[in-house]
Short mmCIF file of C-alpha atoms and ligand atoms in Angstrom, two decimals:
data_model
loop_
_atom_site.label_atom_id
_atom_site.label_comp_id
_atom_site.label_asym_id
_atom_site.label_seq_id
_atom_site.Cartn_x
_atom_site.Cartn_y
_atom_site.Cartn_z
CA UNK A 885 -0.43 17.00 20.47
CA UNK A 886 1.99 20.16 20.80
CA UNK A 887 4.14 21.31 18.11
CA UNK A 888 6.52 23.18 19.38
CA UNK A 889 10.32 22.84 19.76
CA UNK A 890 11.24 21.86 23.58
CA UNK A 891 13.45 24.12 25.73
CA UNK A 892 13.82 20.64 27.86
CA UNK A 893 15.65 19.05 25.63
CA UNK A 894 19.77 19.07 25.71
CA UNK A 895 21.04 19.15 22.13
CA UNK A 896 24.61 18.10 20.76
CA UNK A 897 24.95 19.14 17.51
CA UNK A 898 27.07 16.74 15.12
CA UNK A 899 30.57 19.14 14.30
CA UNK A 900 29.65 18.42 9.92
CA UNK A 901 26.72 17.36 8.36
CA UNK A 902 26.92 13.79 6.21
CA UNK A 903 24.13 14.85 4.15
CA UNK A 904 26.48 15.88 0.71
CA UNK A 905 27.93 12.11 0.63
CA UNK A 906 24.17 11.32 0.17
CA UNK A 907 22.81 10.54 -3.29
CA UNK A 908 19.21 11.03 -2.82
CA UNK A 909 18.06 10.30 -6.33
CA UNK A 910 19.66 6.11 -5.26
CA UNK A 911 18.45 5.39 -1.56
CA UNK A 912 18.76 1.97 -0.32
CA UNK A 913 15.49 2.26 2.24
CA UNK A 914 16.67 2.27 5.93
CA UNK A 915 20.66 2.17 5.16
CA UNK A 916 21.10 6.08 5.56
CA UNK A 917 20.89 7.94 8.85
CA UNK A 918 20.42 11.85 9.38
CA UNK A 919 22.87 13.43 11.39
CA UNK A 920 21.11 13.28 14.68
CA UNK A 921 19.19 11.08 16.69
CA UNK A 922 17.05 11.27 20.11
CA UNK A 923 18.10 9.28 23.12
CA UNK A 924 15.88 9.53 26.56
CA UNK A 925 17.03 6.69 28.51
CA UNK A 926 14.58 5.45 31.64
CA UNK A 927 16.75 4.69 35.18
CA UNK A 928 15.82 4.63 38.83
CA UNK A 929 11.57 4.31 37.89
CA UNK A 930 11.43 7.80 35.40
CA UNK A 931 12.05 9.04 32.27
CA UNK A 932 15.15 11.62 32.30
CA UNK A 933 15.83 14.96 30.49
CA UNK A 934 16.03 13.51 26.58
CA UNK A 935 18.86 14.58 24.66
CA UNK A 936 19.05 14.53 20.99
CA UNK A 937 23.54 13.83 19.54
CA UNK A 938 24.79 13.21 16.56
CA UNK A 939 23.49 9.86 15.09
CA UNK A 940 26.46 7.10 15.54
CA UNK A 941 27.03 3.64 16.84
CA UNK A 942 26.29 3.68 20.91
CA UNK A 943 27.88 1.07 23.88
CA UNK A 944 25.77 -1.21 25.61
CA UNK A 945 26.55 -3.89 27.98
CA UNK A 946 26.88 -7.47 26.42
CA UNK A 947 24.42 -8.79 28.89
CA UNK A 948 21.38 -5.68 28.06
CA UNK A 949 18.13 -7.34 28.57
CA UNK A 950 17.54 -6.54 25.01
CA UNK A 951 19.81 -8.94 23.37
CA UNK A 952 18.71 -12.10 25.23
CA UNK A 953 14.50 -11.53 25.72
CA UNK A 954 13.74 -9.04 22.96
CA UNK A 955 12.16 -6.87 25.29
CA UNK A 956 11.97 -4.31 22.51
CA UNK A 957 9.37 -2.27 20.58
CA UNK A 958 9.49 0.36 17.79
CA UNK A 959 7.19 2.51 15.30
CA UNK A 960 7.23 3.31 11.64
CA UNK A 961 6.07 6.68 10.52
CA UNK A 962 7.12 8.88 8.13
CA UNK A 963 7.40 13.22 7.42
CA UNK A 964 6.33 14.41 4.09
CA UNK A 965 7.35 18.09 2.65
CA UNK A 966 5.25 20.11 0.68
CA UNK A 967 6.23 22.13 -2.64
CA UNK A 968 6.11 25.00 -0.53
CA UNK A 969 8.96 22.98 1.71
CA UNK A 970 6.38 22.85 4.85
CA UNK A 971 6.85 19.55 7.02
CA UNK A 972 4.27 16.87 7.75
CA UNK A 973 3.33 14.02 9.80
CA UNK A 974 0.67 11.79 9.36
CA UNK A 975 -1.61 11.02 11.97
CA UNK A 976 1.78 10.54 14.89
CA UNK A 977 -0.59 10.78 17.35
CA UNK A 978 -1.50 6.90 16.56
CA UNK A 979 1.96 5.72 16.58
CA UNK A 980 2.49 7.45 19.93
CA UNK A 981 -0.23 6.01 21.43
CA UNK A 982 0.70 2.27 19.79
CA UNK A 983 4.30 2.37 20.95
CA UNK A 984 2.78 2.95 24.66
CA UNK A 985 0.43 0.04 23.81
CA UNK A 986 3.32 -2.51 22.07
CA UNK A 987 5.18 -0.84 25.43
CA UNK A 988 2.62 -1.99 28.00
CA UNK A 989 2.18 -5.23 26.32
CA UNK A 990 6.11 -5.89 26.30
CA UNK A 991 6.14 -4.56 30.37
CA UNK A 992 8.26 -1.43 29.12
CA UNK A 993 7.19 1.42 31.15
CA UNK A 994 5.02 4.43 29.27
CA UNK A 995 6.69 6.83 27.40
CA UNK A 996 5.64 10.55 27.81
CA UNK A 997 3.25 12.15 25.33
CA UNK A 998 5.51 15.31 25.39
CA UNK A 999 8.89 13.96 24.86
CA UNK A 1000 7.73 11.74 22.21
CA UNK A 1001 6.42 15.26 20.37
CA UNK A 1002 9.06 17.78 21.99
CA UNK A 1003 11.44 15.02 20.39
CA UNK A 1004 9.89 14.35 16.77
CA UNK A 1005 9.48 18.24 16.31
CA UNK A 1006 12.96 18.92 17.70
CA UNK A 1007 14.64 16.02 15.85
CA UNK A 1008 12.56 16.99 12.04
CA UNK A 1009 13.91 20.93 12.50
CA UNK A 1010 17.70 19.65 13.34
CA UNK A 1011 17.79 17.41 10.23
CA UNK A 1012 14.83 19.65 8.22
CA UNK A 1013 16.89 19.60 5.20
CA UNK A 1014 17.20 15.61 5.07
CA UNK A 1015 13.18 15.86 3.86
CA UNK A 1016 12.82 16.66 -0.18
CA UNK A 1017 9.96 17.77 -1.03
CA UNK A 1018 8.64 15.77 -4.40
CA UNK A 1019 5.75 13.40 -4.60
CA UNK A 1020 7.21 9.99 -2.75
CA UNK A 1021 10.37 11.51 -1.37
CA UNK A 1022 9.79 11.29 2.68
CA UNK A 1023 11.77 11.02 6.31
CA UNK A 1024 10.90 7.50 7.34
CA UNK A 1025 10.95 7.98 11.34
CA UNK A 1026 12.08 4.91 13.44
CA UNK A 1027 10.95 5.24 17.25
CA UNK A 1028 11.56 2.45 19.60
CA UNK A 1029 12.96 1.15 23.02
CA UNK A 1030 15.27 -1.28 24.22
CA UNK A 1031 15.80 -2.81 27.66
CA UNK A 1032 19.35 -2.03 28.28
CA UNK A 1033 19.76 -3.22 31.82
CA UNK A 1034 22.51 -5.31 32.59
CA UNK A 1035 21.72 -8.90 33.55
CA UNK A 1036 20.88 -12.15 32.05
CA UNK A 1037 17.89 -12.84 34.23
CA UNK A 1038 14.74 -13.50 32.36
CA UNK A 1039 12.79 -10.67 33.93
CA UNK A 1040 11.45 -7.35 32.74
CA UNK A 1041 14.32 -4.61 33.11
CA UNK A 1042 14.57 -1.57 35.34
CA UNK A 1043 16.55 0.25 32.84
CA UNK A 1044 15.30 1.12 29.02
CA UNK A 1045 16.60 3.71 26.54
CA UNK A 1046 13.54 4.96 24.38
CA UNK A 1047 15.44 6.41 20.82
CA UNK A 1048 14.20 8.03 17.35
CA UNK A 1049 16.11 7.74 14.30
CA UNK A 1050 15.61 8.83 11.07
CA UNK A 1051 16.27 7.51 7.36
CA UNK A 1052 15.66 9.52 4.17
CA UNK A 1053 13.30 7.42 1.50
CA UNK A 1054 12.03 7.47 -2.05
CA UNK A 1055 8.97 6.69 -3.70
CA UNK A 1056 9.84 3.07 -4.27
CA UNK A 1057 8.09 0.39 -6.47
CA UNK A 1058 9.55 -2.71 -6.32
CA UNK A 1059 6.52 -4.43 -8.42
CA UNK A 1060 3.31 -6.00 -7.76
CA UNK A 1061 4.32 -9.16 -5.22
CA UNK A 1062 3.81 -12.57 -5.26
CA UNK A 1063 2.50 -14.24 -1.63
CA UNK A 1064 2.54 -17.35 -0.30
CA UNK A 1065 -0.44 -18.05 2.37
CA UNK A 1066 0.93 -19.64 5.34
CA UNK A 1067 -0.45 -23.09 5.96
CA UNK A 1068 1.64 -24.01 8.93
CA UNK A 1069 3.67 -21.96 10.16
CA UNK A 1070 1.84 -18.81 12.59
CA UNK A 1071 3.06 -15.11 13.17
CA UNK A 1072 0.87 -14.50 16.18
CA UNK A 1073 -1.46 -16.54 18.15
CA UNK A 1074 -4.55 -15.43 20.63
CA UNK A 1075 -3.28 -14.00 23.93
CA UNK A 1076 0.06 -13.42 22.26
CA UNK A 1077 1.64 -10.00 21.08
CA UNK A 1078 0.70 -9.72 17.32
CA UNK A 1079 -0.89 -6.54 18.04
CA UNK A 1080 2.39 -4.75 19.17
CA UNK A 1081 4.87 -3.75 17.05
CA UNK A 1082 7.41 -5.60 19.48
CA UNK A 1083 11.15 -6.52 17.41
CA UNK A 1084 10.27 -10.65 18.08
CA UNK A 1085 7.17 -10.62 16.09
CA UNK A 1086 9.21 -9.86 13.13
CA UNK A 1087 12.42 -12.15 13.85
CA UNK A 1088 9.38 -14.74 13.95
CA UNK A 1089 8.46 -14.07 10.59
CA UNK A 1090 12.10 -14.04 9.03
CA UNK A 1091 12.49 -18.09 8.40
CA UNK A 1092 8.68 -18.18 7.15
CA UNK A 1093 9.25 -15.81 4.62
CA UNK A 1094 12.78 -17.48 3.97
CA UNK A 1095 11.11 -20.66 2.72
CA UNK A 1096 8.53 -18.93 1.12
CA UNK A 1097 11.33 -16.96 -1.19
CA UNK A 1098 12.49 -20.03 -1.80
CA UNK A 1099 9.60 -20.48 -3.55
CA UNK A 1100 8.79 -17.69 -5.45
CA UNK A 1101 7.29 -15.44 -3.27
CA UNK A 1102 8.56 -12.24 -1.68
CA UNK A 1103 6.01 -12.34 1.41
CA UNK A 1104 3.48 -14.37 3.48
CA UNK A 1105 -0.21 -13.88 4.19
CA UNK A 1106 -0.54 -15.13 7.97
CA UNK A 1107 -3.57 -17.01 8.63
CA UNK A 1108 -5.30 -17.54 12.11
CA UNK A 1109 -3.06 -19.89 14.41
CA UNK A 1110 -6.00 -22.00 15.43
CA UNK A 1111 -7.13 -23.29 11.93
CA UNK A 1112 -5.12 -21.27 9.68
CA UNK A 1113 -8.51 -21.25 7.48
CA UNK A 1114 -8.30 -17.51 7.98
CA UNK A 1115 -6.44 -14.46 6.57
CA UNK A 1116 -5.02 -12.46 8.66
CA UNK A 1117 -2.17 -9.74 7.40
CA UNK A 1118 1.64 -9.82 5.66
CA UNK A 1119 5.05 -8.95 6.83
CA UNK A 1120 4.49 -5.33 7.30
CA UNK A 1121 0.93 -4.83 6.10
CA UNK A 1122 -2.65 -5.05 6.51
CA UNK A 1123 -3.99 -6.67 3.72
CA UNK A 1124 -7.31 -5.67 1.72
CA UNK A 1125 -9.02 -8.07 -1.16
CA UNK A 1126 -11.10 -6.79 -3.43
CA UNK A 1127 -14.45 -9.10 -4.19
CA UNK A 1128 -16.97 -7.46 -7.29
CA UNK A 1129 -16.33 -3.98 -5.86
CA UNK A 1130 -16.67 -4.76 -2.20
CA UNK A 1131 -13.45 -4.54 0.01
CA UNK A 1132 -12.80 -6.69 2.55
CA UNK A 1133 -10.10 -6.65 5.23
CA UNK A 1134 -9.50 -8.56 8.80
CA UNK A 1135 -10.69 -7.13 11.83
CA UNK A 1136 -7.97 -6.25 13.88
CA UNK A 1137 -7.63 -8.21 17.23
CA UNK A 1138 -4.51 -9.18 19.71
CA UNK A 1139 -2.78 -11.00 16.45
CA UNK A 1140 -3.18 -8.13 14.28
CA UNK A 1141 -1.50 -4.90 14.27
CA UNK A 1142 -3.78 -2.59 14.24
CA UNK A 1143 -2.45 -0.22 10.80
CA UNK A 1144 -2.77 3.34 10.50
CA UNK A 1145 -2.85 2.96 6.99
CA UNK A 1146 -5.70 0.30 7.69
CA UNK A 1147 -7.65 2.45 9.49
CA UNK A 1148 -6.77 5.37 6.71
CA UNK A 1149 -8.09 3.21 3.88
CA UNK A 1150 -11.22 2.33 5.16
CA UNK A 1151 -12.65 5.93 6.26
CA UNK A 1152 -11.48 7.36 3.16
CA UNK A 1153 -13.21 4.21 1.37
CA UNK A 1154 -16.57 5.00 3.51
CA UNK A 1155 -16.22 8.49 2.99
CA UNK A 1156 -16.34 7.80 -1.05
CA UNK A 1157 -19.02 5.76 -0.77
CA UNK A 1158 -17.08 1.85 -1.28
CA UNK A 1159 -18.19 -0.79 0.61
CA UNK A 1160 -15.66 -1.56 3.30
CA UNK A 1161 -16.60 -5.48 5.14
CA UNK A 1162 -14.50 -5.62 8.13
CA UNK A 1163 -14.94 -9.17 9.12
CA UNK A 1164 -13.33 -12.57 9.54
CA UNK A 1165 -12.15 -14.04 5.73
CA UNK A 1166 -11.76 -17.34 4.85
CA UNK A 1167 -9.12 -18.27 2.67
CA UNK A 1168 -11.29 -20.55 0.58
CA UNK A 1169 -13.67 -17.76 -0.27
CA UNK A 1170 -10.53 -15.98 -1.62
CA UNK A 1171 -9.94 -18.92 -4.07
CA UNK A 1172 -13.34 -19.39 -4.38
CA UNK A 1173 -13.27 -15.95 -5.46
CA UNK A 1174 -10.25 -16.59 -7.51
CA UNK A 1175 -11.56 -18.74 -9.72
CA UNK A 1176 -14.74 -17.59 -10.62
CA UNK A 1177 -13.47 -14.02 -11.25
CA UNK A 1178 -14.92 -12.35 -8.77
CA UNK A 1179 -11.52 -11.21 -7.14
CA UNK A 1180 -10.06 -8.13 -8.49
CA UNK A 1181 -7.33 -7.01 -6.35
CA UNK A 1182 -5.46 -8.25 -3.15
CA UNK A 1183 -3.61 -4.58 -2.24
CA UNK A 1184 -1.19 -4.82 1.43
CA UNK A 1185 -1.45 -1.32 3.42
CA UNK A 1186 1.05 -0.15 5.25
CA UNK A 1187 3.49 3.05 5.77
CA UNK A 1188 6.44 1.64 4.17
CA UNK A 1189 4.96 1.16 0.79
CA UNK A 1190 1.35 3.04 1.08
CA UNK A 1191 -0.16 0.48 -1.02
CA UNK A 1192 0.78 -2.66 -2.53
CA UNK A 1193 -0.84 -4.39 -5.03
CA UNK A 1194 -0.28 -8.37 -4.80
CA UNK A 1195 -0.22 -9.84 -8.53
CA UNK A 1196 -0.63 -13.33 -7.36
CA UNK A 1197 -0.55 -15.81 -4.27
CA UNK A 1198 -0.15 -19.51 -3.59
CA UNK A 1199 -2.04 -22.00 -1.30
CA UNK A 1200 -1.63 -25.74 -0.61
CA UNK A 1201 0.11 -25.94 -3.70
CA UNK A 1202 -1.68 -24.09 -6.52
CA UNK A 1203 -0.69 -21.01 -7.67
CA UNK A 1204 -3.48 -17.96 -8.60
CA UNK A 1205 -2.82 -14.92 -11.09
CA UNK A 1206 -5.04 -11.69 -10.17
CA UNK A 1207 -5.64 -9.90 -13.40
CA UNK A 1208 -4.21 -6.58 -13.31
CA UNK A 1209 -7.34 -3.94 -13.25
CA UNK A 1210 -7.20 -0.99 -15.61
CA UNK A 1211 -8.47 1.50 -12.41
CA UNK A 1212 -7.93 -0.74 -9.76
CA UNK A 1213 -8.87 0.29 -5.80
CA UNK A 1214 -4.78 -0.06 -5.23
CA UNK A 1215 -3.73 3.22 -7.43
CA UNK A 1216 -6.96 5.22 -6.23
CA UNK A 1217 -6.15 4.72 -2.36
CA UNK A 1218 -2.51 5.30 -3.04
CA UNK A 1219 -3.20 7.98 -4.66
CA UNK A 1220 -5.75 9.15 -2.45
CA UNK A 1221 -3.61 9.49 0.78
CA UNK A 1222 -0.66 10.84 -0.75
CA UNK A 1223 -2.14 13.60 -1.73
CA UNK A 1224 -3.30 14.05 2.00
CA UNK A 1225 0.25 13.52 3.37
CA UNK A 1226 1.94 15.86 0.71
CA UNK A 1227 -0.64 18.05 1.42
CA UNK A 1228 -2.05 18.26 -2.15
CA UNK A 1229 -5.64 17.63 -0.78
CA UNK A 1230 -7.91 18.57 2.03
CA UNK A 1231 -7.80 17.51 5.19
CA UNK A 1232 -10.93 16.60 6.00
CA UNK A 1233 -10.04 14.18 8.61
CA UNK A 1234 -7.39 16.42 10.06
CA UNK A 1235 -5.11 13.68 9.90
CA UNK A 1236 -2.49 15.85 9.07
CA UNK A 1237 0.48 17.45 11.66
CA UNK A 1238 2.41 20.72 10.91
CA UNK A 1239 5.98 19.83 12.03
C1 LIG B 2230 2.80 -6.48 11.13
C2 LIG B 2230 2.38 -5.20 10.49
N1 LIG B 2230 1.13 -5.08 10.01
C3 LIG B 2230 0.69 -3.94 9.45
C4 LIG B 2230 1.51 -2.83 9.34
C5 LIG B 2230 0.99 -1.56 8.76
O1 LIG B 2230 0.83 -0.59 9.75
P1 LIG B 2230 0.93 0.96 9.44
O2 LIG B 2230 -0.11 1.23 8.40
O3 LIG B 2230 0.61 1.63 10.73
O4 LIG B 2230 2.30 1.22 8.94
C6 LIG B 2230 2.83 -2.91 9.81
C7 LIG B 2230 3.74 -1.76 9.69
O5 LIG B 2230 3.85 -0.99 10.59
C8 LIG B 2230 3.27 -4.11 10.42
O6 LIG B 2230 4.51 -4.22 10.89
#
């Protein structure tokens, strides 16, 4: 990973910055764009010279691959900013190397290591002053590509535009959540694309979770597609229960996207000592463990929220409170990798990137 600031890359600045119409202290997460964005687009079999222009609405042909087959993928991450106003990232070399992954799996060709860094460094430094500092505040960073060729054959595309765009966002707690585990309905099934962060995984998920609303909850927990006797993860997060003091989470596998946050959670957890069981979960053991006590805390992982603690859940028609803990595993994890990403704590896992 290099962190420097490209000479390769052409830059357009935008004539007036938007960023004093922004009230930072009310963000709507994901409605608010910083003044630039990066655009490398992907003709004739290569990648060409990226360019990073102001951020605004963009022309594509009606017939781009894109809006008929979804050939699309995309990342999450987010830059942090220390009191002392340095810039961080937090562990970007995983969502590099998952975008090339969700990329392979989608047949959208690779996307170079140093465009994708030349680009995020470039990009942060432009639009540096759209990151406050202040425990929760962050950039959330949006890469992803789209097929843009023109043609309505069902095909891969010769054409793709790879972009990053950029969104400021607050430390947000919306409340514990309420989820509804899916009995019927599947996110992902074996051989598919779970494990890639590709756009159709998530359309997939939207009429689901529509139902489930309906209902009371605000997400689902996806179970396996075979039996659907088996947890799996939620909209946007890996999920972790918490049996006794044990923790348990799904192993990841090609229906499960394989979290950073995930992967975060458990070393720290193994680092401290917590038993961490990485294996396949039955939801009846999670009832079972609902009603005989045993179940402390259901928490979802994932960059978005950090950690979020799930106050209850349903299943084939009953409905099961969790007990709110006094020092529960949720606030200590939370806690825990902030303070890496804000840079309040070591880095002992040198997870963290200098911008
Ligand atoms: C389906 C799904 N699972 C889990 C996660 C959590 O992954 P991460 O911790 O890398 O944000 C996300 C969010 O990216 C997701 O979309």
């Amino acid at each position: 990973m290099k962190n420097t600031v490209s000479q390769q890359i052409e830059i357009t600045k935008a004539s007036e910055s938007k960023i004093g119409q922004v009230d930072f202290e009310n963000l709507n997460f994901g409605k608010i764009f910083t003044d630039h964005m990066f655009v490398c687009d992907y003709v004739d079999g290569e990648w060409k010279a990226p360019k990073i222009i102001p951020y605004g609405p963009m022309t594509l042909d009606p017939s781009a691959r894109v809006f008929h087959y979804g050939q699309a993928v995309f990342e999450g991450m987010k830059a942090y900013k220390d009191d002392n106003g340095d810039t961080f990232l937090f562990r970007p070399d995983e969502n590099f190397k998952r975008i090339n992954k969700s990329a392979e799996r989608l047949a959208i060709p690779e996307f170079p290591e140093e465009y994708f860094f030349d680009g995020l460094n470039t990009l942060l430094k432009l639009d540096e002053e759209w990151i406050k500092s202040g425990y929760g505040n962050s950039l959330y960073i949006r890469p992803f590509v789209i097929a843009t060729q023109a043609s309505v054959s069902a095909s891969e595309a010769d054409e793709y535009r790879f972009m990053i765009i950029c969104s400021p966002a607050q430390s947000y707690y919306s409340g514990d959540v309420s989820v509804l585990v899916a009995e019927k309905f599947s996110r992902s099934a074996n051989g598919g694309f779970g494990y890639a962060k590709a756009a159709g995984n998530y359309a997939g998920q939207f009429y689901p979770t529509k139902l489930a609303k309906e209902q009371g909850y605000q997400q689902v927990i996806w179970t396996d597609s075979n039996s659907h006797e088996y947890v799996e993860e939620a909209g946007t997060m890996n999920l972790f229960f918490r049996v006794n003091d044990t923790l348990l989470t799904a192993p990841v596998s090609d229906r499960i996207l394989d979290g950073v946050t995930r992967k975060s959670l458990i070393a720290i957890a193994e680092k401290e000592g917590i038993s961490v069981d990485v294996r396949p979960i039955k939801v009846s053991e999670i009832v079972e463990a609902a009603n005989n006590g045993s179940l402390k805390e259901i928490f979802g992982a994932g960059t978005a929220a950090v950690v979020s603690p799930v106050k209850a859940f349903g299943y084939k028609g009953e409905h099961y409170e969790i007990e709110k803990q006094e020092n529960s595993y949720a606030s200590h994890f939370k806690k825990a990798l902030m303070d890496i990403q804000y840079n309040k704590a070591e880095d002992t896992f040198g997870w963290r990137y200098k911008v």
